[in-house]
Amino acid sequence: MRTSVEAILLVQEHNHPHILLLQIGNTFCKLPGGRLKPGENEIEGLKRKLSSKLGANSPNLQPNWQVGECVATWWRPNFETTMYPYCPPHITKPKECKKVFIGHLSEREYFAVPKNLKLLAVPLFELYDNAQRYGPGISTIPQQLSRFQFNMIQP
């Protein structure tokens, strides 16, 4: 079974929480992360993927990734693109398990984004119930984060 991990990176813009998304082309958005190597630890694999996708080229500017708790687990039962928040009972060997973690950022970070991607800060209210634009996984992030309380820091 393939295992992948993604991170919800929260930032504050205009006193409102935003999620960092990577945009491919002009349409498709995804959370930063990717597939794990076989037998790789989820937390260490997520840190590796974040560094490869967003880490600056300079060793002095490498972020110190702090990975928090898992907020969602999605299952792909077959080779279709659809993922479910549960593994259907008739599936004995799902094809993929994707776990979504909270990534904690320090007050100031430097990112290097590949040329084929754009880094977007999307407000939580825009994600809510917007599966047509962001897909079923990303559009449920506000509900996944509703069990947390955020303290916004005034600059």
PDB file of C-alpha atoms in Angstrom:
ATOM      1  CA  MET A   1       0.000   0.000   0.000  1.00  0.00           C
ATOM      2  CA  ARG A   2       1.271   3.435  -0.901  1.00  0.00           C
ATOM      3  CA  THR A   3       1.461   5.933   1.965  1.00  0.00           C
ATOM      4  CA  SER A   4       1.565   9.687   1.505  1.00  0.00           C
ATOM      5  CA  VAL A   5       1.645  12.604   3.915  1.00  0.00           C
ATOM      6  CA  GLU A   6       0.658  16.250   3.615  1.00  0.00           C
ATOM      7  CA  ALA A   7       0.936  19.270   5.871  1.00  0.00           C
ATOM      8  CA  ILE A   8      -1.547  22.004   6.697  1.00  0.00           C
ATOM      9  CA  LEU A   9       0.651  25.070   7.080  1.00  0.00           C
ATOM     10  CA  LEU A  10      -1.243  27.911   8.754  1.00  0.00           C
ATOM     11  CA  VAL A  11      -0.228  31.537   8.352  1.00  0.00           C
ATOM     12  CA  GLN A  12      -1.862  34.738   9.493  1.00  0.00           C
ATOM     13  CA  GLU A  13      -2.727  37.426   6.988  1.00  0.00           C
ATOM     14  CA  HIS A  14      -4.919  40.436   7.813  1.00  0.00           C
ATOM     15  CA  ASN A  15      -5.679  38.893  11.249  1.00  0.00           C
ATOM     16  CA  HIS A  16      -7.254  35.840   9.626  1.00  0.00           C
ATOM     17  CA  PRO A  17      -5.884  32.278   9.280  1.00  0.00           C
ATOM     18  CA  HIS A  18      -4.768  31.215   5.818  1.00  0.00           C
ATOM     19  CA  ILE A  19      -3.592  27.826   4.536  1.00  0.00           C
ATOM     20  CA  LEU A  20      -0.517  27.557   2.312  1.00  0.00           C
ATOM     21  CA  LEU A  21      -1.306  25.633  -0.872  1.00  0.00           C
ATOM     22  CA  LEU A  22       0.813  24.777  -3.883  1.00  0.00           C
ATOM     23  CA  GLN A  23      -0.873  25.610  -7.178  1.00  0.00           C
ATOM     24  CA  ILE A  24       0.030  23.597 -10.263  1.00  0.00           C
ATOM     25  CA  GLY A  25      -0.774  25.515 -13.432  1.00  0.00           C
ATOM     26  CA  ASN A  26      -3.818  27.729 -12.999  1.00  0.00           C
ATOM     27  CA  THR A  27      -6.290  25.193 -11.690  1.00  0.00           C
ATOM     28  CA  PHE A  28      -5.061  22.388  -9.430  1.00  0.00           C
ATOM     29  CA  CYS A  29      -4.140  23.108  -5.790  1.00  0.00           C
ATOM     30  CA  LYS A  30      -2.588  20.715  -3.278  1.00  0.00           C
ATOM     31  CA  LEU A  31      -1.130  20.665   0.193  1.00  0.00           C
ATOM     32  CA  PRO A  32       2.660  20.372   0.424  1.00  0.00           C
ATOM     33  CA  GLY A  33       3.863  16.816   0.983  1.00  0.00           C
ATOM     34  CA  GLY A  34       4.089  13.621  -1.025  1.00  0.00           C
ATOM     35  CA  ARG A  35       4.709   9.881  -1.037  1.00  0.00           C
ATOM     36  CA  LEU A  36       6.762   8.169   1.615  1.00  0.00           C
ATOM     37  CA  LYS A  37       9.547   5.714   0.903  1.00  0.00           C
ATOM     38  CA  PRO A  38       8.712   2.123   1.955  1.00  0.00           C
ATOM     39  CA  GLY A  39       9.172   1.775   5.728  1.00  0.00           C
ATOM     40  CA  GLU A  40       9.804   5.511   6.240  1.00  0.00           C
ATOM     41  CA  ASN A  41       8.505   7.200   9.405  1.00  0.00           C
ATOM     42  CA  GLU A  42       5.547   9.501   8.652  1.00  0.00           C
ATOM     43  CA  ILE A  43       6.897  12.529  10.554  1.00  0.00           C
ATOM     44  CA  GLU A  44      10.441  12.256   9.159  1.00  0.00           C
ATOM     45  CA  GLY A  45       9.066  11.624   5.677  1.00  0.00           C
ATOM     46  CA  LEU A  46       6.858  14.698   5.882  1.00  0.00           C
ATOM     47  CA  LYS A  47       9.814  16.827   6.996  1.00  0.00           C
ATOM     48  CA  ARG A  48      11.828  15.463   4.063  1.00  0.00           C
ATOM     49  CA  LYS A  49       9.041  16.221   1.590  1.00  0.00           C
ATOM     50  CA  LEU A  50       8.500  19.729   2.982  1.00  0.00           C
ATOM     51  CA  SER A  51      12.220  20.469   2.718  1.00  0.00           C
ATOM     52  CA  SER A  52      12.348  19.196  -0.850  1.00  0.00           C
ATOM     53  CA  LYS A  53       9.237  21.143  -1.935  1.00  0.00           C
ATOM     54  CA  LEU A  54       9.600  24.366   0.049  1.00  0.00           C
ATOM     55  CA  GLY A  55      13.079  24.402   1.601  1.00  0.00           C
ATOM     56  CA  ALA A  56      15.427  27.215   0.605  1.00  0.00           C
ATOM     57  CA  ASN A  57      18.640  26.295  -1.204  1.00  0.00           C
ATOM     58  CA  SER A  58      20.811  27.872   1.491  1.00  0.00           C
ATOM     59  CA  PRO A  59      21.537  25.701   4.561  1.00  0.00           C
ATOM     60  CA  ASN A  60      21.223  28.825   6.746  1.00  0.00           C
ATOM     61  CA  LEU A  61      17.617  29.379   5.637  1.00  0.00           C
ATOM     62  CA  GLN A  62      16.326  25.798   6.021  1.00  0.00           C
ATOM     63  CA  PRO A  63      13.083  25.793   8.036  1.00  0.00           C
ATOM     64  CA  ASN A  64      12.952  23.821  11.252  1.00  0.00           C
ATOM     65  CA  TRP A  65       9.795  21.861  10.467  1.00  0.00           C
ATOM     66  CA  GLN A  66       7.600  21.175  13.492  1.00  0.00           C
ATOM     67  CA  VAL A  67       4.975  18.559  12.682  1.00  0.00           C
ATOM     68  CA  GLY A  68       1.912  18.461  14.926  1.00  0.00           C
ATOM     69  CA  GLU A  69      -0.870  15.971  15.192  1.00  0.00           C
ATOM     70  CA  CYS A  70      -2.640  14.082  12.436  1.00  0.00           C
ATOM     71  CA  VAL A  71      -5.964  15.763  11.616  1.00  0.00           C
ATOM     72  CA  ALA A  72      -7.202  13.484   8.822  1.00  0.00           C
ATOM     73  CA  THR A  73      -6.643  10.124   7.191  1.00  0.00           C
ATOM     74  CA  TRP A  74      -7.880   9.556   3.646  1.00  0.00           C
ATOM     75  CA  TRP A  75      -8.117   6.201   1.866  1.00  0.00           C
ATOM     76  CA  ARG A  76      -7.950   5.322  -1.826  1.00  0.00           C
ATOM     77  CA  PRO A  77      -9.591   1.884  -2.163  1.00  0.00           C
ATOM     78  CA  ASN A  78      -8.695   1.360  -5.842  1.00  0.00           C
ATOM     79  CA  PHE A  79      -6.924   3.046  -8.746  1.00  0.00           C
ATOM     80  CA  GLU A  80      -9.517   5.791  -9.142  1.00  0.00           C
ATOM     81  CA  THR A  81      -8.698   9.327  -8.006  1.00  0.00           C
ATOM     82  CA  THR A  82     -11.460   9.443  -5.386  1.00  0.00           C
ATOM     83  CA  MET A  83     -10.315   9.302  -1.755  1.00  0.00           C
ATOM     84  CA  TYR A  84     -12.561   8.617   1.219  1.00  0.00           C
ATOM     85  CA  PRO A  85     -12.278   9.609   4.897  1.00  0.00           C
ATOM     86  CA  TYR A  86     -12.785   5.923   5.745  1.00  0.00           C
ATOM     87  CA  CYS A  87     -11.740   2.617   4.251  1.00  0.00           C
ATOM     88  CA  PRO A  88     -14.848   0.934   2.790  1.00  0.00           C
ATOM     89  CA  PRO A  89     -15.615  -2.326   4.616  1.00  0.00           C
ATOM     90  CA  HIS A  90     -15.437  -4.492   1.488  1.00  0.00           C
ATOM     91  CA  ILE A  91     -11.854  -3.358   0.717  1.00  0.00           C
ATOM     92  CA  THR A  92      -9.192  -5.614   2.238  1.00  0.00           C
ATOM     93  CA  LYS A  93      -6.130  -4.030   0.595  1.00  0.00           C
ATOM     94  CA  PRO A  94      -6.523  -0.311  -0.120  1.00  0.00           C
ATOM     95  CA  LYS A  95      -4.175   1.211  -2.686  1.00  0.00           C
ATOM     96  CA  GLU A  96      -3.216   4.342  -0.705  1.00  0.00           C
ATOM     97  CA  CYS A  97      -3.442   5.897   2.721  1.00  0.00           C
ATOM     98  CA  LYS A  98      -2.896   9.659   2.959  1.00  0.00           C
ATOM     99  CA  LYS A  99      -2.416  11.330   6.335  1.00  0.00           C
ATOM    100  CA  VAL A 100      -2.732  15.076   6.850  1.00  0.00           C
ATOM    101  CA  PHE A 101      -0.774  16.692   9.670  1.00  0.00           C
ATOM    102  CA  ILE A 102      -0.613  20.204  11.075  1.00  0.00           C
ATOM    103  CA  GLY A 103       2.706  21.888  10.372  1.00  0.00           C
ATOM    104  CA  HIS A 104       3.790  24.571  12.820  1.00  0.00           C
ATOM    105  CA  LEU A 105       5.729  27.487  11.364  1.00  0.00           C
ATOM    106  CA  SER A 106       7.899  29.962  13.204  1.00  0.00           C
ATOM    107  CA  GLU A 107       7.117  33.663  13.031  1.00  0.00           C
ATOM    108  CA  ARG A 108       9.335  34.162   9.964  1.00  0.00           C
ATOM    109  CA  GLU A 109      10.143  31.523   7.333  1.00  0.00           C
ATOM    110  CA  TYR A 110      11.834  31.524   3.940  1.00  0.00           C
ATOM    111  CA  PHE A 111      10.528  29.248   1.199  1.00  0.00           C
ATOM    112  CA  ALA A 112      11.917  28.346  -2.213  1.00  0.00           C
ATOM    113  CA  VAL A 113       9.081  27.296  -4.512  1.00  0.00           C
ATOM    114  CA  PRO A 114       9.827  25.350  -7.728  1.00  0.00           C
ATOM    115  CA  LYS A 115       9.166  27.234 -10.969  1.00  0.00           C
ATOM    116  CA  ASN A 116       6.276  25.005 -11.998  1.00  0.00           C
ATOM    117  CA  LEU A 117       4.383  25.735  -8.737  1.00  0.00           C
ATOM    118  CA  LYS A 118       2.899  28.809  -7.060  1.00  0.00           C
ATOM    119  CA  LEU A 119       2.598  29.206  -3.306  1.00  0.00           C
ATOM    120  CA  LEU A 120      -0.834  30.551  -2.334  1.00  0.00           C
ATOM    121  CA  ALA A 121      -2.141  31.685   1.032  1.00  0.00           C
ATOM    122  CA  VAL A 122      -5.856  30.851   0.894  1.00  0.00           C
ATOM    123  CA  PRO A 123      -8.168  32.043   3.693  1.00  0.00           C
ATOM    124  CA  LEU A 124     -10.076  29.386   5.602  1.00  0.00           C
ATOM    125  CA  PHE A 125     -13.444  30.912   4.702  1.00  0.00           C
ATOM    126  CA  GLU A 126     -12.675  30.458   0.988  1.00  0.00           C
ATOM    127  CA  LEU A 127     -11.902  26.768   1.442  1.00  0.00           C
ATOM    128  CA  TYR A 128     -15.086  26.023   3.372  1.00  0.00           C
ATOM    129  CA  ASP A 129     -17.564  24.019   1.252  1.00  0.00           C
ATOM    130  CA  ASN A 130     -15.693  24.867  -1.955  1.00  0.00           C
ATOM    131  CA  ALA A 131     -15.019  21.358  -3.297  1.00  0.00           C
ATOM    132  CA  GLN A 132     -15.588  22.457  -6.871  1.00  0.00           C
ATOM    133  CA  ARG A 133     -12.491  24.658  -6.811  1.00  0.00           C
ATOM    134  CA  TYR A 134     -10.215  22.949  -4.249  1.00  0.00           C
ATOM    135  CA  GLY A 135     -11.404  19.347  -4.274  1.00  0.00           C
ATOM    136  CA  PRO A 136     -13.075  17.292  -1.537  1.00  0.00           C
ATOM    137  CA  GLY A 137      -9.977  16.924   0.663  1.00  0.00           C
ATOM    138  CA  ILE A 138      -8.842  20.542   0.830  1.00  0.00           C
ATOM    139  CA  SER A 139     -12.374  21.918   1.132  1.00  0.00           C
ATOM    140  CA  THR A 140     -12.836  19.998   4.406  1.00  0.00           C
ATOM    141  CA  ILE A 141      -9.797  21.550   6.122  1.00  0.00           C
ATOM    142  CA  PRO A 142     -11.911  24.146   7.993  1.00  0.00           C
ATOM    143  CA  GLN A 143     -13.982  21.327   9.516  1.00  0.00           C
ATOM    144  CA  GLN A 144     -10.842  19.334  10.364  1.00  0.00           C
ATOM    145  CA  LEU A 145      -9.355  22.367  12.135  1.00  0.00           C
ATOM    146  CA  SER A 146     -12.571  23.303  13.966  1.00  0.00           C
ATOM    147  CA  ARG A 147     -11.535  21.293  17.020  1.00  0.00           C
ATOM    148  CA  PHE A 148      -8.523  23.578  17.556  1.00  0.00           C
ATOM    149  CA  GLN A 149      -8.450  27.073  19.000  1.00  0.00           C
ATOM    150  CA  PHE A 150      -6.134  29.525  17.266  1.00  0.00           C
ATOM    151  CA  ASN A 151      -4.589  32.513  18.971  1.00  0.00           C
ATOM    152  CA  MET A 152      -3.811  35.201  16.438  1.00  0.00           C
ATOM    153  CA  ILE A 153      -0.793  37.283  17.332  1.00  0.00           C
ATOM    154  CA  GLN A 154      -1.112  41.007  16.775  1.00  0.00           C
ATOM    155  CA  PRO A 155       2.053  42.454  15.158  1.00  0.00           C
TER     156      PRO A 155
END
